[in-house]
PDB file of C-alpha atoms and ligand atoms in Angstrom:
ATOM      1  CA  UNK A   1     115.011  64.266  89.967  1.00 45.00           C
ATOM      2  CA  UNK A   2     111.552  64.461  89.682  1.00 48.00           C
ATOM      3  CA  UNK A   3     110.724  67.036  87.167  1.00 51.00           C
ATOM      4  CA  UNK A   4     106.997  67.087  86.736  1.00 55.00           C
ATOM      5  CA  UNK A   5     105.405  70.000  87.481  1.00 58.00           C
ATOM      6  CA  UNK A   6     102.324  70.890  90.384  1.00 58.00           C
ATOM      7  CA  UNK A   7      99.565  71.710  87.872  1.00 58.00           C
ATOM      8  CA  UNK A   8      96.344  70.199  88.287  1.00 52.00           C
ATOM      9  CA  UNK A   9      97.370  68.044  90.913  1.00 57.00           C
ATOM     10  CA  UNK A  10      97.319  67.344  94.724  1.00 65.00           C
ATOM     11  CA  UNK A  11     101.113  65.975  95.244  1.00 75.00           C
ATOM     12  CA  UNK A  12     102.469  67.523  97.886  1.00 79.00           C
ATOM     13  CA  UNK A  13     105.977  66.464  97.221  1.00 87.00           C
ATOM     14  CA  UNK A  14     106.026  68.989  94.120  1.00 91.00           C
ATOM     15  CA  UNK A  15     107.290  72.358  94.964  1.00 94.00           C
ATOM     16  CA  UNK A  16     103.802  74.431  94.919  1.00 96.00           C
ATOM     17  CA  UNK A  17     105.369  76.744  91.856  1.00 98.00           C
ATOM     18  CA  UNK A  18     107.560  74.886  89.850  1.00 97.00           C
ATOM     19  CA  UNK A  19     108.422  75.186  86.426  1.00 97.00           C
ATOM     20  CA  UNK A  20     106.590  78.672  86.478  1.00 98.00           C
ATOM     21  CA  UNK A  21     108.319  81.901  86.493  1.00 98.00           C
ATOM     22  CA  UNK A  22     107.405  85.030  88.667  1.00 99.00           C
ATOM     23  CA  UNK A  23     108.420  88.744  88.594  1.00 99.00           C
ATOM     24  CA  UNK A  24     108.550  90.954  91.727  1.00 99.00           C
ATOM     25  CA  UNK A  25     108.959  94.480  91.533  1.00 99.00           C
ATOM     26  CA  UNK A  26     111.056  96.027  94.992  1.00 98.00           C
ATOM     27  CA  UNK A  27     112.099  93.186  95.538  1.00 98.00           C
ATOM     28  CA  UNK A  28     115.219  94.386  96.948  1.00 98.00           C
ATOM     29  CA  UNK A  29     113.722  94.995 100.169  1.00 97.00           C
ATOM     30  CA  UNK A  30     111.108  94.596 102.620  1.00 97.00           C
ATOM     31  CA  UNK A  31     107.811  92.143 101.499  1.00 98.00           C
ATOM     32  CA  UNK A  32     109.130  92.538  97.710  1.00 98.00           C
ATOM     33  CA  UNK A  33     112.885  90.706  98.728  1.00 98.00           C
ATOM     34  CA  UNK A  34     110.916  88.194 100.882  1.00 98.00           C
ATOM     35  CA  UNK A  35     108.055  87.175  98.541  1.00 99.00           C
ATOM     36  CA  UNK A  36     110.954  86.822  95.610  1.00 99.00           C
ATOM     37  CA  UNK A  37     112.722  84.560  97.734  1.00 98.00           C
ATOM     38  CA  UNK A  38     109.839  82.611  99.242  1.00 98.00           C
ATOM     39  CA  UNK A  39     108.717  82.110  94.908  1.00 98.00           C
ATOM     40  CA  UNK A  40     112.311  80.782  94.323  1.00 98.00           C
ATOM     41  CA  UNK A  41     111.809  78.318  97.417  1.00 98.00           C
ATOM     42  CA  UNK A  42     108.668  77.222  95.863  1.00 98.00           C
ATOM     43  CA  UNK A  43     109.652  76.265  92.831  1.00 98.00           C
ATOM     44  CA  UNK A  44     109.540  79.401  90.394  1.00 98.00           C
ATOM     45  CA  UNK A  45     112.024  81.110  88.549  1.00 98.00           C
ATOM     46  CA  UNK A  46     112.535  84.881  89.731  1.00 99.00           C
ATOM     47  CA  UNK A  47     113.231  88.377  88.184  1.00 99.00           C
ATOM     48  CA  UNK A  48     114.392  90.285  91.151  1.00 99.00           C
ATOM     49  CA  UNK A  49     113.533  94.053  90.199  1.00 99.00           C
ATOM     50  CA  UNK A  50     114.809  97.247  92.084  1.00 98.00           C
ATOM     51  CA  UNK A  51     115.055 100.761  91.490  1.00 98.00           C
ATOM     52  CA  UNK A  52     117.757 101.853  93.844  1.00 97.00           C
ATOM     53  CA  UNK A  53     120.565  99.244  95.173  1.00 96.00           C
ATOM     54  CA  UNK A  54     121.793  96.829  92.779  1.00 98.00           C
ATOM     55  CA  UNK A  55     124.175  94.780  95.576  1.00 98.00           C
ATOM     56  CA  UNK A  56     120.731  94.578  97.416  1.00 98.00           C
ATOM     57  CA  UNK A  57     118.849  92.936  94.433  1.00 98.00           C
ATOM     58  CA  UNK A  58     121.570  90.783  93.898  1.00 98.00           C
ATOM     59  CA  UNK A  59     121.812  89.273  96.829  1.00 98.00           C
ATOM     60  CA  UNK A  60     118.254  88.299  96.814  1.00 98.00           C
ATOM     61  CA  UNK A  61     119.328  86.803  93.689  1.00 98.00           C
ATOM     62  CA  UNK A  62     121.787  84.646  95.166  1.00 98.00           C
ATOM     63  CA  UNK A  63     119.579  83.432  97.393  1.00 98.00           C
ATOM     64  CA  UNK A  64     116.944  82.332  95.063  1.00 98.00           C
ATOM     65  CA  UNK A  65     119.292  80.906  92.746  1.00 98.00           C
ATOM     66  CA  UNK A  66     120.852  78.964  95.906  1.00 98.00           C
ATOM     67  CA  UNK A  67     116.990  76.480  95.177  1.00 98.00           C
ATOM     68  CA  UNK A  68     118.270  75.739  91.923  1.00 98.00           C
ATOM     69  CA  UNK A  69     115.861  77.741  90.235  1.00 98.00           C
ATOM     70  CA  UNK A  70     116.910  80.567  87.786  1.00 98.00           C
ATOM     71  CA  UNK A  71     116.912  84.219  88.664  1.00 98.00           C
ATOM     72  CA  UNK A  72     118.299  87.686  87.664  1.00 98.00           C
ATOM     73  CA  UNK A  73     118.159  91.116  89.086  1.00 98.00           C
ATOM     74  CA  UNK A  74     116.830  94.012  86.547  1.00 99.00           C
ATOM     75  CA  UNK A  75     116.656  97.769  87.090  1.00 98.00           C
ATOM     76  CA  UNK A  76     113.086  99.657  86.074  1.00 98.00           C
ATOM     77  CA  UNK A  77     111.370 102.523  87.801  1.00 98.00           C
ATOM     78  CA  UNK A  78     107.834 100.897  87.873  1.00 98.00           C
ATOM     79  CA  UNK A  79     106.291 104.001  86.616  1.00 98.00           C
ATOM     80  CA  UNK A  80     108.182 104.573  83.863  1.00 98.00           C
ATOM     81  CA  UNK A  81     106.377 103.128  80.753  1.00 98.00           C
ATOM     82  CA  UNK A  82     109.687 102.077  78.556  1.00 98.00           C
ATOM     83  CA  UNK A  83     111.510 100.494  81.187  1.00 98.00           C
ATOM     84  CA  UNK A  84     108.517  98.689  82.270  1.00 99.00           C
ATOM     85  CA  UNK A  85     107.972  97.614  78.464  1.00 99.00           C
ATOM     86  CA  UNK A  86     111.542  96.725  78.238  1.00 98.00           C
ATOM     87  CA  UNK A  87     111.344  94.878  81.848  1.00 99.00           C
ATOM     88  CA  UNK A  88     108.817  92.108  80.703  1.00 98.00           C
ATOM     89  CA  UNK A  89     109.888  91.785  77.297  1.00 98.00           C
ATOM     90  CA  UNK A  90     113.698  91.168  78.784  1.00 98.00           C
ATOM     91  CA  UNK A  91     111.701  88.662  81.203  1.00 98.00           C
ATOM     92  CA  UNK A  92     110.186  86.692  77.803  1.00 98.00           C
ATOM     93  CA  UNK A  93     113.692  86.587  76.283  1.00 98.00           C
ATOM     94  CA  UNK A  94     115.190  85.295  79.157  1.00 98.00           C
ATOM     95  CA  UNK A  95     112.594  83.029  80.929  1.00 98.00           C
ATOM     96  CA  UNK A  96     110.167  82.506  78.180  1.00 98.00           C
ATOM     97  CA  UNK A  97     107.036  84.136  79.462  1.00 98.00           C
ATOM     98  CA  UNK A  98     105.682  85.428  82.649  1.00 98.00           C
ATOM     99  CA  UNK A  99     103.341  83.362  84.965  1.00 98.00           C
ATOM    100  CA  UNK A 100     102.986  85.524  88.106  1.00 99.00           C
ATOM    101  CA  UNK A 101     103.416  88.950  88.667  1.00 99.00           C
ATOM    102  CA  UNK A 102     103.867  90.611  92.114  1.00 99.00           C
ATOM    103  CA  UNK A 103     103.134  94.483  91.726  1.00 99.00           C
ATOM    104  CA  UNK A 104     104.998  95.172  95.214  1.00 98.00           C
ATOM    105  CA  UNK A 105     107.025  98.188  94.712  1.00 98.00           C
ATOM    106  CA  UNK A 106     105.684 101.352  96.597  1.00 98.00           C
ATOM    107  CA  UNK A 107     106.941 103.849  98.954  1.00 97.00           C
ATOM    108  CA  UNK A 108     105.637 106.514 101.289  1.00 97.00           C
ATOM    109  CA  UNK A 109     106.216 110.201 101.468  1.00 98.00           C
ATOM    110  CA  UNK A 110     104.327 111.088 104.173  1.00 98.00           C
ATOM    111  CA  UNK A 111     102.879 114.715 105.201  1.00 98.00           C
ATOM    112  CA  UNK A 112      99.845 116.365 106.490  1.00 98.00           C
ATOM    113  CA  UNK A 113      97.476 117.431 103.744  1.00 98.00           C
ATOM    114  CA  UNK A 114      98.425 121.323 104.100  1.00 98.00           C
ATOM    115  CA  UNK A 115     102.396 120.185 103.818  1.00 98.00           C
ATOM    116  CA  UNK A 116     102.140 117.760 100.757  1.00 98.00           C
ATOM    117  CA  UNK A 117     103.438 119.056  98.176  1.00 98.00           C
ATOM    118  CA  UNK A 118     102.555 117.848  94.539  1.00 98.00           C
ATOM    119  CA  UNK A 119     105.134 116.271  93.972  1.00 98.00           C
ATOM    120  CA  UNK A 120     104.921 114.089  96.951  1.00 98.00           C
ATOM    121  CA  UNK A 121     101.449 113.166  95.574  1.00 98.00           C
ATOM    122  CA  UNK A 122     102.416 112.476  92.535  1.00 98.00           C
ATOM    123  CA  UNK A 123     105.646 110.542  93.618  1.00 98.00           C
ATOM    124  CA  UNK A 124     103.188 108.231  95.295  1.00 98.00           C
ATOM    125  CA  UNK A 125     100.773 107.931  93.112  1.00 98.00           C
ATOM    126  CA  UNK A 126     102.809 106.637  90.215  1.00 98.00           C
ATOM    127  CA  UNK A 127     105.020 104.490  91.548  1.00 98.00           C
ATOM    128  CA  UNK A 128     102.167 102.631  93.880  1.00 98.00           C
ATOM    129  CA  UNK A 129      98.857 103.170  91.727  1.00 99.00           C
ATOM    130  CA  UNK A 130     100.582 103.854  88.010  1.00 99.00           C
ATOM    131  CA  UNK A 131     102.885 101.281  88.224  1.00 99.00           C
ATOM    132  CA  UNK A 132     101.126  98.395  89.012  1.00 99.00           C
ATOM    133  CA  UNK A 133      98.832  99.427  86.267  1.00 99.00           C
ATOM    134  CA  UNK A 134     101.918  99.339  83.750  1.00 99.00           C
ATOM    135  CA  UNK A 135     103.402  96.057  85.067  1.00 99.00           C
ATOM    136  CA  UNK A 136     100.211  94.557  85.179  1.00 99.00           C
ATOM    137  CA  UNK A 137      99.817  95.338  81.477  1.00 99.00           C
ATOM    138  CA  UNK A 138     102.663  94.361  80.309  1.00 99.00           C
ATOM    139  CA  UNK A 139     102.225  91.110  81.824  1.00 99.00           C
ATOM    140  CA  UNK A 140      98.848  90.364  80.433  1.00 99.00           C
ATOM    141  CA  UNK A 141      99.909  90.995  77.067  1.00 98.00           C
ATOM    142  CA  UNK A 142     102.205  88.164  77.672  1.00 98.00           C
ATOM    143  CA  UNK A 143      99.690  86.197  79.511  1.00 98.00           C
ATOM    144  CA  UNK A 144      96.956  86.707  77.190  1.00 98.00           C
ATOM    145  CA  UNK A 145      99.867  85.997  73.697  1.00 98.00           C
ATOM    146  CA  UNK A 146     100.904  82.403  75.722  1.00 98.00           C
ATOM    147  CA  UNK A 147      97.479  80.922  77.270  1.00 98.00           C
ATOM    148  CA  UNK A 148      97.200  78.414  79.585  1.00 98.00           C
ATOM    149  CA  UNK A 149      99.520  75.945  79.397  1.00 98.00           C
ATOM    150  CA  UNK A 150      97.950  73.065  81.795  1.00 96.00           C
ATOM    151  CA  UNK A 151     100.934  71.314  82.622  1.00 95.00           C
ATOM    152  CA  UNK A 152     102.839  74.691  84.363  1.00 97.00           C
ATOM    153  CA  UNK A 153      99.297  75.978  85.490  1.00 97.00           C
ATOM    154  CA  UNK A 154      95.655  75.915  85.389  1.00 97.00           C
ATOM    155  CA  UNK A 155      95.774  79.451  84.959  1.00 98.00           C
ATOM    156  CA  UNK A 156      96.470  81.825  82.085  1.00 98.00           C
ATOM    157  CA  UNK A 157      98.654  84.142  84.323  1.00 98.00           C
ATOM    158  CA  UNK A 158      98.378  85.349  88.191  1.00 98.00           C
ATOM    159  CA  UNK A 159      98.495  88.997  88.804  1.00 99.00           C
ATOM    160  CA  UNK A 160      99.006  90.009  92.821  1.00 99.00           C
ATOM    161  CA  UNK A 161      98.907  93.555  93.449  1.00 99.00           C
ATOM    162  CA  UNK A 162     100.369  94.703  96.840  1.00 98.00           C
ATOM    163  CA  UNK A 163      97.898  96.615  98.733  1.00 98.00           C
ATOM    164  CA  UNK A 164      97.645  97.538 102.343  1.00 98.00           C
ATOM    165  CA  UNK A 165      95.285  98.089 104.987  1.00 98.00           C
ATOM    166  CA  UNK A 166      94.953 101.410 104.151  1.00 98.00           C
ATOM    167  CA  UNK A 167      92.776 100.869 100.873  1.00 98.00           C
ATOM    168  CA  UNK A 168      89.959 100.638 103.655  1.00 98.00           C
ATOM    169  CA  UNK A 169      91.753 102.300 106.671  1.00 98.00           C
ATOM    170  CA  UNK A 170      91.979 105.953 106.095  1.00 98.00           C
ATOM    171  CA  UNK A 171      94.982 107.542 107.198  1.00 98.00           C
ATOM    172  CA  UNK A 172      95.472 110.539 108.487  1.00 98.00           C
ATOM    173  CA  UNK A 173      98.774 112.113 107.671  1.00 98.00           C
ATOM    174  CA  UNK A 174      99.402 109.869 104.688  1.00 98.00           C
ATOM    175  CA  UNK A 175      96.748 111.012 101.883  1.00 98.00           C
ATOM    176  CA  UNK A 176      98.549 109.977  98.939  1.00 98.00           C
ATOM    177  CA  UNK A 177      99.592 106.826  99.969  1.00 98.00           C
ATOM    178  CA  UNK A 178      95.990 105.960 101.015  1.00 98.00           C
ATOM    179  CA  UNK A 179      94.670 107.485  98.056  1.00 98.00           C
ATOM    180  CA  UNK A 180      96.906 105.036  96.126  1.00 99.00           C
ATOM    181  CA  UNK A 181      96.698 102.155  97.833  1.00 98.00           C
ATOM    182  CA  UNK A 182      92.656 103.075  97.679  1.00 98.00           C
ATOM    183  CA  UNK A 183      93.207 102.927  93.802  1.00 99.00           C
ATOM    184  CA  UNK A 184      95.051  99.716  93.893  1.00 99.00           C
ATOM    185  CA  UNK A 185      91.590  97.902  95.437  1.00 98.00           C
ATOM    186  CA  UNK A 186      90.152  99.234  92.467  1.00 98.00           C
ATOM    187  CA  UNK A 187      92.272  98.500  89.733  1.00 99.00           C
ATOM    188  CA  UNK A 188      92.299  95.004  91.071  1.00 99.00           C
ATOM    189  CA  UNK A 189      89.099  94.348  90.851  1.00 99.00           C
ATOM    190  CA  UNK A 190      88.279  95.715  87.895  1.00 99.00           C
ATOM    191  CA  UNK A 191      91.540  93.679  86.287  1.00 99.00           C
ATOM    192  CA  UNK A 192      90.130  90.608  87.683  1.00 99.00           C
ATOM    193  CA  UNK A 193      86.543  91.421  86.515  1.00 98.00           C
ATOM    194  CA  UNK A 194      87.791  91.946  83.047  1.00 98.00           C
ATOM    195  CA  UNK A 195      90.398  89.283  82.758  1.00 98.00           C
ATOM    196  CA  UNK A 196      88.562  85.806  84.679  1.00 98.00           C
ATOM    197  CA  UNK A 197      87.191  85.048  81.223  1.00 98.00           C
ATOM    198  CA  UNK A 198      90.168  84.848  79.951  1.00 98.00           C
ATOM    199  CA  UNK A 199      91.345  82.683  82.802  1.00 98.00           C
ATOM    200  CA  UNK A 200      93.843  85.115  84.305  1.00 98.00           C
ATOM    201  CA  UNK A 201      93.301  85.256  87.973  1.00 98.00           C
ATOM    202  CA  UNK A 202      94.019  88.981  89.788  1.00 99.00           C
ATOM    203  CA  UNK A 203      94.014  89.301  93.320  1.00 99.00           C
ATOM    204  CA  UNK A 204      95.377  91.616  96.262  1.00 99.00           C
ATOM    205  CA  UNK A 205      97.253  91.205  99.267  1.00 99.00           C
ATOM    206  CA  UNK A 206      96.550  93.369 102.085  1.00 98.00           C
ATOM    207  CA  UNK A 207      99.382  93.717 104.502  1.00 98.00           C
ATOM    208  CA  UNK A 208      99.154  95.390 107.783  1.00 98.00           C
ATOM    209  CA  UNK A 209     101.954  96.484 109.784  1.00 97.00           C
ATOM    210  CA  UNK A 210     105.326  94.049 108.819  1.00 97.00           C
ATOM    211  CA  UNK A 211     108.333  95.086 110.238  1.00 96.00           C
ATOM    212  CA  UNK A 212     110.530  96.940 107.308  1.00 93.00           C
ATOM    213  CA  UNK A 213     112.509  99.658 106.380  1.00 89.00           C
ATOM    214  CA  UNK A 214     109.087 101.382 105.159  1.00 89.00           C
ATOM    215  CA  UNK A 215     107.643 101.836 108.361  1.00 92.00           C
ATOM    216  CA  UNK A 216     110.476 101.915 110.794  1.00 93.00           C
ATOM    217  CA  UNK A 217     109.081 104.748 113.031  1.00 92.00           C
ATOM    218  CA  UNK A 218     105.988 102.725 114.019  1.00 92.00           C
ATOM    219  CA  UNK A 219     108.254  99.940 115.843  1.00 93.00           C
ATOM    220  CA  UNK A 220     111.598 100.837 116.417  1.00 93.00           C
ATOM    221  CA  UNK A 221     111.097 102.224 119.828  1.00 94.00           C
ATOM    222  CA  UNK A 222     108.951 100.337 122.693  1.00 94.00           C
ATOM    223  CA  UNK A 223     106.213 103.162 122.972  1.00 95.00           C
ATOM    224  CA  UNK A 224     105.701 103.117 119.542  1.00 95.00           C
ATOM    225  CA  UNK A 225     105.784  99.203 119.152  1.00 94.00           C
ATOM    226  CA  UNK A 226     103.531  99.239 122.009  1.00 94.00           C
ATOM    227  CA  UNK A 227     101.020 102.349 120.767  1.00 94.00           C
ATOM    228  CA  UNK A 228     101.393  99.850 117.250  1.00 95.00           C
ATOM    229  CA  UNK A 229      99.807  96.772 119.476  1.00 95.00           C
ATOM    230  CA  UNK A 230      96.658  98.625 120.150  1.00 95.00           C
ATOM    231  CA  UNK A 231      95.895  98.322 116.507  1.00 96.00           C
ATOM    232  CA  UNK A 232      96.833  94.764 116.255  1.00 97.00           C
ATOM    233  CA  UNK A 233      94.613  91.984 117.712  1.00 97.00           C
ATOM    234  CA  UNK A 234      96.568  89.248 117.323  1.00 98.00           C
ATOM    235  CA  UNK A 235      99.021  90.891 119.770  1.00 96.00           C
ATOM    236  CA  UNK A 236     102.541  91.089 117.191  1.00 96.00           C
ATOM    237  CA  UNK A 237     103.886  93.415 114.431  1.00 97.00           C
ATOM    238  CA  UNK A 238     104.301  91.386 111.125  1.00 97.00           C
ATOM    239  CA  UNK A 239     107.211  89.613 109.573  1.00 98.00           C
ATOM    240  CA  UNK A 240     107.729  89.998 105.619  1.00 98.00           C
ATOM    241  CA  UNK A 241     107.271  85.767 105.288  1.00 98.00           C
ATOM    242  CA  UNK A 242     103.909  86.589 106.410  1.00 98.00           C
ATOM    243  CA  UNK A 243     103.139  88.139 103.753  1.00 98.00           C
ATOM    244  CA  UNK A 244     105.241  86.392 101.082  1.00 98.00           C
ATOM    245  CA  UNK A 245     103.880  82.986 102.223  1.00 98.00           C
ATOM    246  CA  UNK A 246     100.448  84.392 101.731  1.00 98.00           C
ATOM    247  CA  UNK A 247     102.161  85.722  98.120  1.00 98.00           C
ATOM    248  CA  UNK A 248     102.947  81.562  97.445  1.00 98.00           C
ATOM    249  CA  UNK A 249      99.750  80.023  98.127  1.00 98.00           C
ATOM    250  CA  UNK A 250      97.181  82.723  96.687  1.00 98.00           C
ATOM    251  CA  UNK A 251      99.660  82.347  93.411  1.00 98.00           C
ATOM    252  CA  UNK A 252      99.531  78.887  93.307  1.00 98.00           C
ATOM    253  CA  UNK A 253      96.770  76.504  91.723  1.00 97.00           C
ATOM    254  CA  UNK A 254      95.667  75.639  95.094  1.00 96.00           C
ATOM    255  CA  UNK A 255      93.740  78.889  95.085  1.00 97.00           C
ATOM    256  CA  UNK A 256      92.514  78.877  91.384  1.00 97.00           C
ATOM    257  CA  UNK A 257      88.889  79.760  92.282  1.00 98.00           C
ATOM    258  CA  UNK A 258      90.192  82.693  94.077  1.00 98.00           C
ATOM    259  CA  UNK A 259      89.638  85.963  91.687  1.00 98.00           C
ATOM    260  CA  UNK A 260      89.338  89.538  92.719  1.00 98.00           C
ATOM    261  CA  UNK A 261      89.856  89.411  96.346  1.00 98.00           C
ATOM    262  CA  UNK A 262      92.023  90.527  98.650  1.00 98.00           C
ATOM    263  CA  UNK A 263      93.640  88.308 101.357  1.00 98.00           C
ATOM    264  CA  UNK A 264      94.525  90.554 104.147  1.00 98.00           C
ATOM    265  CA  UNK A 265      97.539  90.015 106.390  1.00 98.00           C
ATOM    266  CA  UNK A 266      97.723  91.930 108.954  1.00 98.00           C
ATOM    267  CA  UNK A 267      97.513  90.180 112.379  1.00 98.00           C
ATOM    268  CA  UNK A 268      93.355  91.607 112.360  1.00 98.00           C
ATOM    269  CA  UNK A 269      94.024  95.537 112.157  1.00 98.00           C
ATOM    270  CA  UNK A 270      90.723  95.777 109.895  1.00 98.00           C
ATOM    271  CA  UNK A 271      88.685  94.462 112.422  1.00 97.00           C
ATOM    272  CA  UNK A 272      88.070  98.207 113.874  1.00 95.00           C
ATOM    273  CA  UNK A 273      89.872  96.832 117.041  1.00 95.00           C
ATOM    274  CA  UNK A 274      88.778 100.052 118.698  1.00 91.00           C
ATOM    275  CA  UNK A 275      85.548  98.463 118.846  1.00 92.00           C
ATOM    276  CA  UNK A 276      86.647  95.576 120.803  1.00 93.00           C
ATOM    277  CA  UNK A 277      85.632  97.340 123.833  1.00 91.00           C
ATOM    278  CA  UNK A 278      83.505 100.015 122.922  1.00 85.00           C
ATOM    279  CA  UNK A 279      81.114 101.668 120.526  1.00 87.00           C
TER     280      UNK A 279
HETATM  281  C1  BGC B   1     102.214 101.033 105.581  1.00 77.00           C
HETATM  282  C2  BGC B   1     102.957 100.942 106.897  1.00 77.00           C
HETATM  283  C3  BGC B   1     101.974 100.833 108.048  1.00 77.00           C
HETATM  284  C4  BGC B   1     100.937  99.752 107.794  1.00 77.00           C
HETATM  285  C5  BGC B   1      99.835  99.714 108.855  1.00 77.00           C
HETATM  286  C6  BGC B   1     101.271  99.860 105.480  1.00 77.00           C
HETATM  287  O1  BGC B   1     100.628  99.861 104.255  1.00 77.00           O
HETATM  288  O2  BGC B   1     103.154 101.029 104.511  1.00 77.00           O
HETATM  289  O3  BGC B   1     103.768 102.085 107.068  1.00 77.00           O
HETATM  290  O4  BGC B   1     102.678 100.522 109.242  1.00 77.00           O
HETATM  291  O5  BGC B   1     100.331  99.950 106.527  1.00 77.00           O
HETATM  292  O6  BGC B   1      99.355 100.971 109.185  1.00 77.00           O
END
């Protein structure tokens, strides 16, 4: 078997992410379950992380494990400091070190501004903005401790925080999730502003509406799949490989000159299709 791995080089026959070794947080569900296993297809080695539904997470484990690679399934709440601490440093034991993070775990709790409560805001706010800000550094402690080690990656360490279209897209209806996702553009930037000179590369991902449990009012019946198309120009709701093939590339050394921006996927629903016709 050919064990070298993809660093620095342009041979395609090389899984794009071998030999380095990823964590995904949610990742028994939705874009979190299918970015883990799309990682584990490309090479990496894969902490599956959940909150809720261990059978779930280990499943996706099986899966992964099914390309030879090495994975396990862990239980944190994201926005819980200790069990993020204990998360990564269980990773290190285990795997080594860290080479790719996926902050993807988030949720919705959806009101009008008069009917959220504060704890819905806060629910939101630390498990989408707060917890990607404690995974994130946990993981650059690690990255930062290790350096780059050329032969896995050119890269120090490759944070990807799961955004959405709604960190430009105001949404009515869903303030704190907006607000968080708002905060997650922000923290991005200013992670991958601080951290490029120490060769760790932070981006975003953007997703727009992918089919999963998260936002199964918006498709499940044909008015509101087709009310969903007049926000989509490319004419189709997306599918969680969209986004977790997007996850592959912008984490692998293919995109090494890519720092601090965020790679949309979403089928063109922040290209004010309103104004397609109008305005
Ligand atoms: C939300 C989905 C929504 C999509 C597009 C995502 O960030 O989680 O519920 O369908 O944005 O509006």
């Amino acid at each position: 078997m050919n064990t070298s791995t993809r660093a620095d080089r342009k041979d395609f026959s090389v899984p794009l992410l071998r030999g380095q070794r990823a964590l995904v947080t949610g990742a028994n569900s939705g874009i979190g379950k299918a970015t883990a296993i799309a990682l584990g297809r490309a090479g990496a080695d894969v902490v599956v992380n959940y909150v809720a539904d261990r059978p779930a997470a280990e499943s996706v484990v099986k899966e992964i494990e099914g390309f030879g690679v090495r994975s396990y399934a862990h239980e944190a709440d994201v926005s819980q400091e200790d069990q993020v601490v204990g998360m990564v440093s269980r990773m290190v034991d285990e795997l080594g070190t860290i080479d790719i993070l996926i902050a993807n775990a988030g949720l919705q709790r959806d009101a009008s501004l008069t009917d959220m409560s504060l704890d819905s805001w806060h629910k939101v706010i630390e498990v989408n903005l707060t917890g990607q800000f404690l995974c994130a550094r946990e993981a650059v402690k690690e990255f930062l401790r290790r350096g780059v080690v050329p032969e896995v990656s050119r890269s120090a360490g490759k944070i990807i925080c799961m955004s959405s279209v709604h960190q430009i897209i105001p949404w009515a209806g869903h303030v704190n999730y907006a607000s968080s996702k708002g905060g997650v553009q922000m923290l991005m930037a200013t992670m991958a502003q601080e951290l490029a000179p120490q060769k760790i590369r932070v981006n975003a991902i953007g997703p727009g509406a992918i089919k999963t449990p998260i936002n199964r009012d918006a498709w499940e019946t044909q008015q509101a799949e087709a009310d969903l198309m007049t926000l989509i120009p490319y004419g189709r709701i997306g599918v969680p490989e969209d986004v977790a093939d997007a996850a592959v590339v912008l984490a692998s050394d293919l995109l090494d000159y890519v720092i601090g921006t965020t790679l949309y996927v979403d089928g063109g629903m922040t290209l004010f299709p309103g104004f397609a016709t109008g305005g």
